[in-house]
mmCIF file of C-alpha atoms in Angstrom:
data_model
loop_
_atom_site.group_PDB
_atom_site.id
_atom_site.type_symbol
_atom_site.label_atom_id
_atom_site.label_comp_id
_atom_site.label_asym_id
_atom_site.label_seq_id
_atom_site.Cartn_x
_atom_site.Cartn_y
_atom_site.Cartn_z
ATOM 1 C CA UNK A 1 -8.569 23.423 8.592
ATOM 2 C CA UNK A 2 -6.904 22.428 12.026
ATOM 3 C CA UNK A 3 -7.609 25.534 13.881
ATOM 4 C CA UNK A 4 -4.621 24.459 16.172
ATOM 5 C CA UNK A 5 -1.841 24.736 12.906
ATOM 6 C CA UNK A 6 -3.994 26.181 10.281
ATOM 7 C CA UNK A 7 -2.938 23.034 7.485
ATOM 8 C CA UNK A 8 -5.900 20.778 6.307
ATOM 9 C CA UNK A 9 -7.807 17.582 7.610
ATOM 10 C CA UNK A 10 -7.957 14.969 5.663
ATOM 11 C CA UNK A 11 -10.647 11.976 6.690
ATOM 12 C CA UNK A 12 -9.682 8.196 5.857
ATOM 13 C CA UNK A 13 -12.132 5.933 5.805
ATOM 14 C CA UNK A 14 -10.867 2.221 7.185
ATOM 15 C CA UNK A 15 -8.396 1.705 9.832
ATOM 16 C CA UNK A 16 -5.791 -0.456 8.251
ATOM 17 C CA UNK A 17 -2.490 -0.466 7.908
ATOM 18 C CA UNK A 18 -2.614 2.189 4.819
ATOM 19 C CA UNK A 19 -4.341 4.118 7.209
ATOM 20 C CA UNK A 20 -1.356 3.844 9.727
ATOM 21 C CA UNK A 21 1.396 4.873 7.027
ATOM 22 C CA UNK A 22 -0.619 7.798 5.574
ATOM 23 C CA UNK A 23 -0.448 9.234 9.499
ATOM 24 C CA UNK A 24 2.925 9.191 9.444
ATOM 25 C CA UNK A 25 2.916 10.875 5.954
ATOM 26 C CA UNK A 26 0.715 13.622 7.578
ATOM 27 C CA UNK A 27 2.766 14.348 10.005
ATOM 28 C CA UNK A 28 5.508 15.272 8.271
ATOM 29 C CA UNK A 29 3.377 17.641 6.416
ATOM 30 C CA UNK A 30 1.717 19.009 9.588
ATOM 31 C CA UNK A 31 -1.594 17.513 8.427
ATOM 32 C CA UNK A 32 -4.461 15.955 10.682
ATOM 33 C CA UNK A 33 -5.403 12.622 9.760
ATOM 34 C CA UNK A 34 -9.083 11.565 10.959
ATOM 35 C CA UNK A 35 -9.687 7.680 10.218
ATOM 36 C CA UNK A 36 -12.838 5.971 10.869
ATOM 37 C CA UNK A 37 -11.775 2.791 12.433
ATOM 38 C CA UNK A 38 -14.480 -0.277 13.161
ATOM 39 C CA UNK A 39 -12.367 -0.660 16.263
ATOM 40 C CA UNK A 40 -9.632 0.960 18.854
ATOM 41 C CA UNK A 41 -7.601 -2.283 17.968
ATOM 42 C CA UNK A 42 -7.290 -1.507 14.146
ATOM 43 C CA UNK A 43 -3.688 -0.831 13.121
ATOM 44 C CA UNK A 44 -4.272 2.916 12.226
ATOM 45 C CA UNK A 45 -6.521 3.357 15.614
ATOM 46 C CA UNK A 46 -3.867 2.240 17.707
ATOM 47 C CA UNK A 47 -1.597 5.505 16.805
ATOM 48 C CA UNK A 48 -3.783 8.264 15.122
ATOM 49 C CA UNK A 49 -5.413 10.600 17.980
ATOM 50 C CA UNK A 50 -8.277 12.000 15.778
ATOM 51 C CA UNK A 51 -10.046 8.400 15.259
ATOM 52 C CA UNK A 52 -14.094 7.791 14.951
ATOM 53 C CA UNK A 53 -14.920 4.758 15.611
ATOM 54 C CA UNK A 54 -18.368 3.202 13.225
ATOM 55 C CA UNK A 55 -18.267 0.990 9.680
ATOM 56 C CA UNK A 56 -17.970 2.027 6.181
ATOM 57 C CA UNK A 57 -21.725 0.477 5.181
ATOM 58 C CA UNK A 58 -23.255 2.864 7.718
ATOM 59 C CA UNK A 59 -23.912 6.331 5.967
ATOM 60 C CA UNK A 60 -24.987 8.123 8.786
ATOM 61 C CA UNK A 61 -21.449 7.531 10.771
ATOM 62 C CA UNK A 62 -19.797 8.584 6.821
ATOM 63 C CA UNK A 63 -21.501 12.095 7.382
ATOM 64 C CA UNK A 64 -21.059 12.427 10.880
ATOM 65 C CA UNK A 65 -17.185 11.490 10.367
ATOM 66 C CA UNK A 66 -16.606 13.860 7.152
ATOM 67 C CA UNK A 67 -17.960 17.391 9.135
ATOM 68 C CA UNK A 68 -15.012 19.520 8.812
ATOM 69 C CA UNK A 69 -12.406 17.555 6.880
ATOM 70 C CA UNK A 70 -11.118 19.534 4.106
ATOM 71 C CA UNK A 71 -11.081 16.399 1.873
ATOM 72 C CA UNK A 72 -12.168 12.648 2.840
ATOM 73 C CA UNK A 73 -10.389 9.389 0.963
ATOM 74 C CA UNK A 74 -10.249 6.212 1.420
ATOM 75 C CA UNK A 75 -8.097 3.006 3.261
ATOM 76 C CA UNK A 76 -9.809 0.619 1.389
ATOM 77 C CA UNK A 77 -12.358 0.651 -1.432
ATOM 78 C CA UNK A 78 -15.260 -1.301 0.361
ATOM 79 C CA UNK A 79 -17.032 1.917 0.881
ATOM 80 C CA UNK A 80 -20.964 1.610 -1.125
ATOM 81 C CA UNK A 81 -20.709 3.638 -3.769
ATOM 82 C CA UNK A 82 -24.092 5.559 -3.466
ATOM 83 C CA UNK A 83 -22.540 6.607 -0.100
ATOM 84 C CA UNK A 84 -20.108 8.259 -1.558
ATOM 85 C CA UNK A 85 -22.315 9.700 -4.204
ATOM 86 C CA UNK A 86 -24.498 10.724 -1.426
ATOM 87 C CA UNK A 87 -21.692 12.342 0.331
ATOM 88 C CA UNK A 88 -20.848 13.987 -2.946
ATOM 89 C CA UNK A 89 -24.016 15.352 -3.628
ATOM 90 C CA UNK A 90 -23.949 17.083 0.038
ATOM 91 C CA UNK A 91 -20.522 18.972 -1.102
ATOM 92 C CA UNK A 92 -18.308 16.569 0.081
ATOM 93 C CA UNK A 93 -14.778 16.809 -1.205
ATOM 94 C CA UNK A 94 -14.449 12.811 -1.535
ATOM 95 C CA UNK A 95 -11.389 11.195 -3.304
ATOM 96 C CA UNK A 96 -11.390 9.394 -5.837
ATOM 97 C CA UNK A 97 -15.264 10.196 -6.017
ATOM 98 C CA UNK A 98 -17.944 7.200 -6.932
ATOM 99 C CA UNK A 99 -17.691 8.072 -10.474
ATOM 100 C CA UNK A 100 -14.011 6.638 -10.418
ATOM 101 C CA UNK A 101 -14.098 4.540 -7.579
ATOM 102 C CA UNK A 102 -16.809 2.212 -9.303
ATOM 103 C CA UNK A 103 -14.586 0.973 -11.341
ATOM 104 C CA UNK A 104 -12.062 -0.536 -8.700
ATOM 105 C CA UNK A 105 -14.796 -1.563 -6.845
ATOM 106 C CA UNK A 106 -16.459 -3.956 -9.330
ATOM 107 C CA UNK A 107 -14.260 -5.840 -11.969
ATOM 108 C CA UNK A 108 -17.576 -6.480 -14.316
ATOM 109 C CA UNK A 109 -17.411 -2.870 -14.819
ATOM 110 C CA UNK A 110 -13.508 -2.513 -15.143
ATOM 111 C CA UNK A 111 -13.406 -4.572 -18.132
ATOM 112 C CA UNK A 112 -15.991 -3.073 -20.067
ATOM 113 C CA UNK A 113 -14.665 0.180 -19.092
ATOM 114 C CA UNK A 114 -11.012 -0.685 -19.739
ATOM 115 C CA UNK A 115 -12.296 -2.370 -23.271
ATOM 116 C CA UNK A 116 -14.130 0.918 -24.354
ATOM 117 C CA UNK A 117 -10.799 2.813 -23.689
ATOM 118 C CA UNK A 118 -9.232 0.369 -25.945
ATOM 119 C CA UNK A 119 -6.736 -0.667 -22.978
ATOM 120 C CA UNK A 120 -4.896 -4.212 -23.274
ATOM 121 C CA UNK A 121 -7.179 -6.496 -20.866
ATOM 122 C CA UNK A 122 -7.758 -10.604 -20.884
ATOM 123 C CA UNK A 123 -10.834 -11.839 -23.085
ATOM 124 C CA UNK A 124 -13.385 -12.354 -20.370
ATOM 125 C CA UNK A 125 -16.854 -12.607 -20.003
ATOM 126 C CA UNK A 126 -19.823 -11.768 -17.439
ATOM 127 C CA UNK A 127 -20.710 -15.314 -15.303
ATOM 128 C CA UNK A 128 -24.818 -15.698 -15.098
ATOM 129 C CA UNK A 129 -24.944 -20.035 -15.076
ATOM 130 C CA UNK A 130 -22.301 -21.967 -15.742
ATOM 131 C CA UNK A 131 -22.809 -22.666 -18.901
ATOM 132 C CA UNK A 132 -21.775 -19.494 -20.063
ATOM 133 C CA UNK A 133 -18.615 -20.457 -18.078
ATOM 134 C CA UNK A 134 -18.239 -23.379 -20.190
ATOM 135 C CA UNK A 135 -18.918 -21.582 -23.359
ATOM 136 C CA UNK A 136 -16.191 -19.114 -22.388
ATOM 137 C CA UNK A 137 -13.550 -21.935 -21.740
ATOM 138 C CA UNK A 138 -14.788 -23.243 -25.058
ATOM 139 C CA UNK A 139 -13.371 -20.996 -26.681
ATOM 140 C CA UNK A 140 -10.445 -20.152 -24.778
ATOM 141 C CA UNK A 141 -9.539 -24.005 -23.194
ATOM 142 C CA UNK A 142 -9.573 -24.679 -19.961
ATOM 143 C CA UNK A 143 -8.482 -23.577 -17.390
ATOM 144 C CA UNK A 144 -9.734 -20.318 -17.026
ATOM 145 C CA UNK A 145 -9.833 -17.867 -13.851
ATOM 146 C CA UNK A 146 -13.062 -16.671 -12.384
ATOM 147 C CA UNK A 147 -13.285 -13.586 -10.300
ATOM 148 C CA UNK A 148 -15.975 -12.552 -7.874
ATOM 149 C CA UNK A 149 -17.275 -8.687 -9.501
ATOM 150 C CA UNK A 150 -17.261 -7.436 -5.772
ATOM 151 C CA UNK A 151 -14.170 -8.080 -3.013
ATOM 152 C CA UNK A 152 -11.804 -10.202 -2.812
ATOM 153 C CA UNK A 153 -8.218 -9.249 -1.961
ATOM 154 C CA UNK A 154 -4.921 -11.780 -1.563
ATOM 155 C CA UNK A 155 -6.026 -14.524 -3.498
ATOM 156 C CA UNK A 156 -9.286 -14.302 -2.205
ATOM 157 C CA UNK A 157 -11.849 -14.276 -4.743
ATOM 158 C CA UNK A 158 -9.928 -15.484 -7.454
ATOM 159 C CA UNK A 159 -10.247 -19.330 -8.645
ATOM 160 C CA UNK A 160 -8.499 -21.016 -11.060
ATOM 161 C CA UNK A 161 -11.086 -23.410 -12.829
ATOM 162 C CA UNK A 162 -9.821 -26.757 -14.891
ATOM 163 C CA UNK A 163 -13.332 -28.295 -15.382
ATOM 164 C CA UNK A 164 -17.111 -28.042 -15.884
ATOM 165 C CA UNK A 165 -17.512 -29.356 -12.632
ATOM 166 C CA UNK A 166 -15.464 -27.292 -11.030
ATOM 167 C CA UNK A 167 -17.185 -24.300 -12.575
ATOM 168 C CA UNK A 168 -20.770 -25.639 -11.686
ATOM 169 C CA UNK A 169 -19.465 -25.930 -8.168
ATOM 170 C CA UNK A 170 -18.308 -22.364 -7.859
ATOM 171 C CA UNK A 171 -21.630 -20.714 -9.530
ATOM 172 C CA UNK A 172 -23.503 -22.526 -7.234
ATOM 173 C CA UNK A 173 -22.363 -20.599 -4.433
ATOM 174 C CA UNK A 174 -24.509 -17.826 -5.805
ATOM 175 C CA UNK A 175 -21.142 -15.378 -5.777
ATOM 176 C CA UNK A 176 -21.684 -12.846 -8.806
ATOM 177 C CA UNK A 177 -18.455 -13.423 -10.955
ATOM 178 C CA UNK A 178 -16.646 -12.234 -14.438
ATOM 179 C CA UNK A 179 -14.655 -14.847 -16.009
ATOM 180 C CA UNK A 180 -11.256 -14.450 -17.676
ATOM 181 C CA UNK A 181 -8.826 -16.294 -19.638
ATOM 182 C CA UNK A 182 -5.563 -17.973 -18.083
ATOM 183 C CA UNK A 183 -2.585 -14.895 -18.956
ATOM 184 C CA UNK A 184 0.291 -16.699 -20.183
ATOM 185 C CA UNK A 185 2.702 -14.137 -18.215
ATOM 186 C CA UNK A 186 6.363 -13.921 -18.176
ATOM 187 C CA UNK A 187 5.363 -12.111 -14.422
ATOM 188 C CA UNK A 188 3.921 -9.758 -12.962
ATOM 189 C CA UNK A 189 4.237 -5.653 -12.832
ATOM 190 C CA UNK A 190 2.384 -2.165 -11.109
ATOM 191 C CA UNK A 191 2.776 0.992 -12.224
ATOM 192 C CA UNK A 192 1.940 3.392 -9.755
ATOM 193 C CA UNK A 193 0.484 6.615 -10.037
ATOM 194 C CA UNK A 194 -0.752 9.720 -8.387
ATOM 195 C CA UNK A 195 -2.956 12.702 -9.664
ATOM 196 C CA UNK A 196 -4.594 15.665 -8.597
ATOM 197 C CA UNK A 197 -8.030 17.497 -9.024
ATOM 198 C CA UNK A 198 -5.762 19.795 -11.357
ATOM 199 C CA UNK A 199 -4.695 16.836 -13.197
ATOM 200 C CA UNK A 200 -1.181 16.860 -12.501
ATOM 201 C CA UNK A 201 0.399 13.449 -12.227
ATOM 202 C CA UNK A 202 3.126 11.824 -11.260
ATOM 203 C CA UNK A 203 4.419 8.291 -11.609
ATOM 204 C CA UNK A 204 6.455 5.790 -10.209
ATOM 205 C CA UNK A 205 8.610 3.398 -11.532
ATOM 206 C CA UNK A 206 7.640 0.503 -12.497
ATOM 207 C CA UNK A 207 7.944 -2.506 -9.892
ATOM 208 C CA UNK A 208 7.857 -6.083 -10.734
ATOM 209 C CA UNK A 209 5.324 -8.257 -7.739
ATOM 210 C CA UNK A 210 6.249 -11.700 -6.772
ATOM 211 C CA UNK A 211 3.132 -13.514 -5.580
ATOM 212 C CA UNK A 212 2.858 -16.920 -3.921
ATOM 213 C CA UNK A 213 -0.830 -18.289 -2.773
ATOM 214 C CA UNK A 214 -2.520 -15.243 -4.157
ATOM 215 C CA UNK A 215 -0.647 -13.093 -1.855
ATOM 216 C CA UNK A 216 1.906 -10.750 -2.967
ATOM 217 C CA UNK A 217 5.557 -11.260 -1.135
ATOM 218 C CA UNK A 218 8.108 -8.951 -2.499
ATOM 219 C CA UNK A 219 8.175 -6.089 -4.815
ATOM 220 C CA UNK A 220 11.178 -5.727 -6.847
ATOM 221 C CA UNK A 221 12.162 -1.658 -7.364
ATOM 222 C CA UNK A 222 12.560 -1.186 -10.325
ATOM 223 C CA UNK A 223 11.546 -4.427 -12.295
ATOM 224 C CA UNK A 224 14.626 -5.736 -13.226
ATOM 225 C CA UNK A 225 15.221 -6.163 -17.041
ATOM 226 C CA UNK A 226 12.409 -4.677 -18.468
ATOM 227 C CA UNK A 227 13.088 -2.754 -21.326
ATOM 228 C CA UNK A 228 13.018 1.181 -21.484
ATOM 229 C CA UNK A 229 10.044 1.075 -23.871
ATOM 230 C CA UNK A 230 7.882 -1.501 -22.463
ATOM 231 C CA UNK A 231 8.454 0.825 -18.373
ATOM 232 C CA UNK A 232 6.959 3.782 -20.345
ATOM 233 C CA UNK A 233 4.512 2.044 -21.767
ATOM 234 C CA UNK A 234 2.916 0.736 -18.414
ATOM 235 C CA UNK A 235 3.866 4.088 -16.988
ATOM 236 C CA UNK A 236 1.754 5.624 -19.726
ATOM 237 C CA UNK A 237 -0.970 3.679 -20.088
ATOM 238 C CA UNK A 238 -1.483 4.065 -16.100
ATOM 239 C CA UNK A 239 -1.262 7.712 -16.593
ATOM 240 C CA UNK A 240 -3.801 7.589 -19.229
ATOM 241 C CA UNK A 241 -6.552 5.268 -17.496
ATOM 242 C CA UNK A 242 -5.548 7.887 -14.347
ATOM 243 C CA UNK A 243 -7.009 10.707 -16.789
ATOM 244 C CA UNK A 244 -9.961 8.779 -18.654
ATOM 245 C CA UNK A 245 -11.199 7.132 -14.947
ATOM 246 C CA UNK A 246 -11.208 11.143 -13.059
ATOM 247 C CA UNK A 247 -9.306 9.312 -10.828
ATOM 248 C CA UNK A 248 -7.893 11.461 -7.740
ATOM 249 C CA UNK A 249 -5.175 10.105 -5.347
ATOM 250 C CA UNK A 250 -3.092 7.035 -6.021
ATOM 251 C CA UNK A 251 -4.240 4.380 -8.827
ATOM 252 C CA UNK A 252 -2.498 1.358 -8.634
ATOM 253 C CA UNK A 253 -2.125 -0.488 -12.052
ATOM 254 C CA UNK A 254 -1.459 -4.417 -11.736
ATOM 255 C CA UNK A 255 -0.718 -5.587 -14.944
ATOM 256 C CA UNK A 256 0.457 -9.126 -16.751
ATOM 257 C CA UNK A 257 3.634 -9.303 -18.972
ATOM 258 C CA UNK A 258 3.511 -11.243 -21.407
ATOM 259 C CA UNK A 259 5.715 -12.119 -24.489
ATOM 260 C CA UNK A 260 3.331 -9.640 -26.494
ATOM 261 C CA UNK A 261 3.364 -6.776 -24.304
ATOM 262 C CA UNK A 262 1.649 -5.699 -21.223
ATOM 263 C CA UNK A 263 -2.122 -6.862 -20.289
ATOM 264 C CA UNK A 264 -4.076 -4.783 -17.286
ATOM 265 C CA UNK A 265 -5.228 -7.498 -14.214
ATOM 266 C CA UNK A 266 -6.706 -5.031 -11.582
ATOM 267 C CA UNK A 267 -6.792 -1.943 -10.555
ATOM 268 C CA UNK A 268 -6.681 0.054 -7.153
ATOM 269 C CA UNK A 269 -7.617 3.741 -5.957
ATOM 270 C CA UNK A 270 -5.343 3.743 -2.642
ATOM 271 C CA UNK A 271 -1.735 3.819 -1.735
ATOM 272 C CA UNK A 272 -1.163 0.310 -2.420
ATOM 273 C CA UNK A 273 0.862 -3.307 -1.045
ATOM 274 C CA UNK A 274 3.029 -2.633 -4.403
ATOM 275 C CA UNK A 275 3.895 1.054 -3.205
ATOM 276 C CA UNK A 276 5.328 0.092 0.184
ATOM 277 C CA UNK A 277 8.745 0.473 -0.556
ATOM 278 C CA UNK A 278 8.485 4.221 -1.557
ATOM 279 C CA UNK A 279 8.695 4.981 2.358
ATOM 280 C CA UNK A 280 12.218 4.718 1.977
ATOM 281 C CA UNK A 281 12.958 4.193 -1.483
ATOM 282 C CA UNK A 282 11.190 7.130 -3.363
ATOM 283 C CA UNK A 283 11.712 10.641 -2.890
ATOM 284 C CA UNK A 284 8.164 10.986 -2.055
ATOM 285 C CA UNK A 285 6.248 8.060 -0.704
ATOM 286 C CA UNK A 286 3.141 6.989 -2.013
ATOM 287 C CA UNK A 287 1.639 7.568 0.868
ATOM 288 C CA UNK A 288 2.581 11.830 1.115
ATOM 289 C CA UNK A 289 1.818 11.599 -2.270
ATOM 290 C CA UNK A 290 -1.574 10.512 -1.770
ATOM 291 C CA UNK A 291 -2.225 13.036 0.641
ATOM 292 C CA UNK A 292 -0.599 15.447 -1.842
ATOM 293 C CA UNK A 293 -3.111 14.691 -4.429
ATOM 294 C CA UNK A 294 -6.277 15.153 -2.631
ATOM 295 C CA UNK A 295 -5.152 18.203 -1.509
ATOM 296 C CA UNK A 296 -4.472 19.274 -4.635
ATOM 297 C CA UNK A 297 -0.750 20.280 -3.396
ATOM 298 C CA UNK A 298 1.508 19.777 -6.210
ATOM 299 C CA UNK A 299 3.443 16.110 -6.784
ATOM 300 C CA UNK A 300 6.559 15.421 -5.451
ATOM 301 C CA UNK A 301 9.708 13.698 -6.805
ATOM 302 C CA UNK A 302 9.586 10.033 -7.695
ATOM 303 C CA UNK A 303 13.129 9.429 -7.814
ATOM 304 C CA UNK A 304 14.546 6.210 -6.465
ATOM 305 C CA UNK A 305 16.666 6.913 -3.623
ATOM 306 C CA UNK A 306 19.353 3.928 -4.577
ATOM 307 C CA UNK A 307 19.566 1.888 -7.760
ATOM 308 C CA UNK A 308 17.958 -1.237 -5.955
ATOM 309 C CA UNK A 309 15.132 -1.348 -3.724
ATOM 310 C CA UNK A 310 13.146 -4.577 -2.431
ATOM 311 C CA UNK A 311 10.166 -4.505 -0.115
ATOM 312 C CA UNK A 312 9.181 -7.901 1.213
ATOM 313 C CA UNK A 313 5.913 -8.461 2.776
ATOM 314 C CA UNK A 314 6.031 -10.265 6.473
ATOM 315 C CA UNK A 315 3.238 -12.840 6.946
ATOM 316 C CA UNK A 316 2.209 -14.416 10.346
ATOM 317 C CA UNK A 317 4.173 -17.490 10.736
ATOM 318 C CA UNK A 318 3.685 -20.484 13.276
ATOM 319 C CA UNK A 319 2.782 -20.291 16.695
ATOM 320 C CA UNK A 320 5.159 -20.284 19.524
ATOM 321 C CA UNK A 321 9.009 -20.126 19.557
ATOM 322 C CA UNK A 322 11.126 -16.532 19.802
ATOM 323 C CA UNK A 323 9.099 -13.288 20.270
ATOM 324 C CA UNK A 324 8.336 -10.631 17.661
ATOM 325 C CA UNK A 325 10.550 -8.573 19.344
ATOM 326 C CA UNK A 326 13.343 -11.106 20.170
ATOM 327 C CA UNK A 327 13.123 -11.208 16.262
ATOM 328 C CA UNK A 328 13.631 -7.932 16.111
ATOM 329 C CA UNK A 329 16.274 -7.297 17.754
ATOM 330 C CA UNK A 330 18.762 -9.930 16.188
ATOM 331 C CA UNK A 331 17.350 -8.814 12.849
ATOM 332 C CA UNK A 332 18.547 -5.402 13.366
ATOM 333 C CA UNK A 333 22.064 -6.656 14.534
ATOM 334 C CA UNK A 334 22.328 -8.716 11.424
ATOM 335 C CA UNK A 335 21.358 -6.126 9.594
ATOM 336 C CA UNK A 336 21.442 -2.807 10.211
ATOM 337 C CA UNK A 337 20.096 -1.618 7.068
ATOM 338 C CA UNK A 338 16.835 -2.947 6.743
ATOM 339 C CA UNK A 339 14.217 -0.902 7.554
ATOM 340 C CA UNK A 340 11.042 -2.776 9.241
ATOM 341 C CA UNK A 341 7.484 -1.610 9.296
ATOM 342 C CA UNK A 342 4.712 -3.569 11.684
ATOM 343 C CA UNK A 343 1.312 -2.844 11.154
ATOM 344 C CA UNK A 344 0.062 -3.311 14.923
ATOM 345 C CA UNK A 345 -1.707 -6.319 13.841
ATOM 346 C CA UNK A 346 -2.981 -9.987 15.889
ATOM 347 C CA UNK A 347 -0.184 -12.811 14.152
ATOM 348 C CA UNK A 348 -2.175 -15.345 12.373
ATOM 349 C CA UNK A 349 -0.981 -17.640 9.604
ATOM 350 C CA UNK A 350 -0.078 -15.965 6.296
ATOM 351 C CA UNK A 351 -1.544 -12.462 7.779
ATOM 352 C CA UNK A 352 -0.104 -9.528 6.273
ATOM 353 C CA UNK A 353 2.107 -8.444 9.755
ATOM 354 C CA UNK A 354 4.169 -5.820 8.783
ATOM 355 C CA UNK A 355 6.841 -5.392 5.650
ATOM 356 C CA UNK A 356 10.565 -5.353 5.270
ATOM 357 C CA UNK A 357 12.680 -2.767 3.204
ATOM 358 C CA UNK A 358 16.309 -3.070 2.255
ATOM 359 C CA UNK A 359 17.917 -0.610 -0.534
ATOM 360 C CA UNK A 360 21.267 -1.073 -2.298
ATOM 361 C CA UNK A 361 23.306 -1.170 -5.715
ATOM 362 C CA UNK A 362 22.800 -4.812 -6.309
ATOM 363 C CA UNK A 363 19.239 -5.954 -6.846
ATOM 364 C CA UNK A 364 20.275 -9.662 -6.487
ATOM 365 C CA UNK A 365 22.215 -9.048 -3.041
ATOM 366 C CA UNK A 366 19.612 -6.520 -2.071
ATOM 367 C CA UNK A 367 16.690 -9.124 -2.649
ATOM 368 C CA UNK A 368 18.349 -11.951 -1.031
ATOM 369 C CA UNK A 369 18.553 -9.166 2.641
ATOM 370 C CA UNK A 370 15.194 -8.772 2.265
ATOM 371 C CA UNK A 371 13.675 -12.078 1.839
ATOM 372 C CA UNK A 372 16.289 -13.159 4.704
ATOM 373 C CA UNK A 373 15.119 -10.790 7.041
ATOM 374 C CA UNK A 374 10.865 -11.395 5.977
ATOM 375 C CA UNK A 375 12.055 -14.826 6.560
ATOM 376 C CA UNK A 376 13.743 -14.559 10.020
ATOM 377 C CA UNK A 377 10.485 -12.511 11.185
ATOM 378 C CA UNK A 378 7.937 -14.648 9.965
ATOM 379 C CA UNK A 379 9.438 -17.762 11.365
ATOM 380 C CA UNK A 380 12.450 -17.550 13.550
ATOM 381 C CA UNK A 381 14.931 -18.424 10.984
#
């Protein structure tokens, strides 16, 4: 505990933007929010008082920077996972522990894990030469996706394969991969959920994720059109793989729709890119819900707080013209409503910047505010 206001401190590991919106979560709750940071300039460093500065990889620094936090999660889930087991085994309170976390960490072991629990996953295959690649697109026809086991994030990681050249090209590189068939999706959907070392849980509505490039660009709250049955489904089955995994915190489903039902792509132990619009457009963000959960607190509500909520994402756009904050400020006279959040971060190209919120009764109208006003930031226009 904080001796200065006797409530808890919780330890982040990573100094990202999830980082930066969990502090103001915190403070809301009177919390303390410690965040190992590999630098003063990450986004989270550059507001949180209580920040360490070392690297995720370096165990030492992960002991040094859990002494008297009541629990210690994560910003990110690069973390090795006999750290955390090591950190575990020394008593402590680490959420979602390695036992969990493993299986966001490496996508060889998602899919057998998600296969056991009979979960609805693409046929895929582990990638030793790339002739087991062919063999794979044999029998599924080309082209197939291929996934490195380990990172990756925004498109990165991910390849979309059409030939055996191709495929020889990519296992040359000596990157351990999985291999997967193509989805034919409709689109794509998260369900969101959070749960606590009592094993309560709550869970979001389902949100439908526009990606372009890899990267995802708006989330749609909640995905329009999709039947009653098929929400609770996803809702379900993320509630479910929340139980079977031990998970602790938020666990972000990404899933495929498809004309047969619902197919699991990746998964996520953080507050999440899809979860962004709770700030304003859930009764409880993900982000104080996350902090709920590893404090074992009970959940709060996940009520929408208007029938139509859109987050878009603001990448870094072209060099030069009007200033951020010129942007700004005729954003805000255009529209009043939207609610901006910048992540403190350097502009560069298609960089993740900051996001854009706009809630309403109209998910057409509202979408078309928010993709105007990601727009006007990102490029001037």
């Amino acid at each position: 505990m904080d001796t200065r206001t006797g409530l808890p401190v919780v330890g982040m590991v990573g100094g990202g933007q999830l980082a930066r919106m969990t502090h103001q979560a915190a403070i809301s709750l009177g919390q303390s929010l410690r965040v190992l940071a590999e630098s003063p300039d990450d986004s989270a460093a550059q507001v949180i008082a209580d920040v360490r500065i070392g690297t995720h990889t370096d165990l030492a620094a992960l002991r040094e920077f859990a002494k008297d936090c009541d629990a210690v999660t994560f910003d990110h889930e690069h973390v090795p996972t006999e750290h955390i087991a090591a950190l575990e085994a020394e008593g402590v309170r680490i959420y979602p522990g390695s036992a969990a976390l493993v299986f966001a960490q490496d996508k060889g072991k998602m899919r057998e894990k998600l296969a056991e629990l009979g979960s609805p996953v693409p046929r895929w295959r582990p990638v030793t030469d790339a002739a087991d690649l062919a063999a794979f697109a044999a029998e599924t026809g080309w082209p197939v996706v291929a996934k490195a086991t380990r990172g990756g994030y925004d498109g990165k990681g991910v390849w979309v394969l059409s030939s055996p050249d191709e495929a020889q090209r990519l296992v040359d590189t000596g990157t351990p991969l999985i291999v997967e068939e193509k989805v034919p999706l409709r689109r794509e959907l998260a369900a969101l959920v959070a749960r606590s070392p009592y094993g309560q849980v709550a869970a979001y509505p389902v949100v439908e994720t526009v990606q372009r490039d890899g990267i995802c660009v708006e989330v749609l709250a909640p995905a329009p059109d999709l039947s009653d049955e098929r929400a609770v489904a996803a809702q379900q089955l993320a509630i479910d793989l929340a139980h079977a995994l031990g998970v602790v915190g938020l666990l972000a489903v990404e899933l495929f729709e498809t004309d047969a039902g619902i197919v699991v792509n990746e998964l996520a132990m953080r507050p999440h890119n899809s979860g962004h619009w709770s700030i304003e457009g859930a009764r409880t963000s993900q982000f104080e819900q996350h902090l709920r959960a590893v404090l074992d607190y009970p959940m709060g509500s996940t009520a929408l707080t208007a029938p139509a909520v859109v987050m878009a994402n603001v990448l870094g756009g072209p060099s030069g013209g009007m200033s951020i904050d010129e942007r700004l400020h005729h954003l805000f006279a255009a529209d009043p409503g939207a609610r901006v959040h910048f992540y403190g971060k350097q502009v560069r190209p298609g960089r993740k910047i900051g996001h854009v919120t706009v809630l309403g009764d109209d998910m057409t109208e509202v979408r078309a505010r928010a993709a105007r006003a990601a727009r006007w930031l990102q490029e001037g226009k």
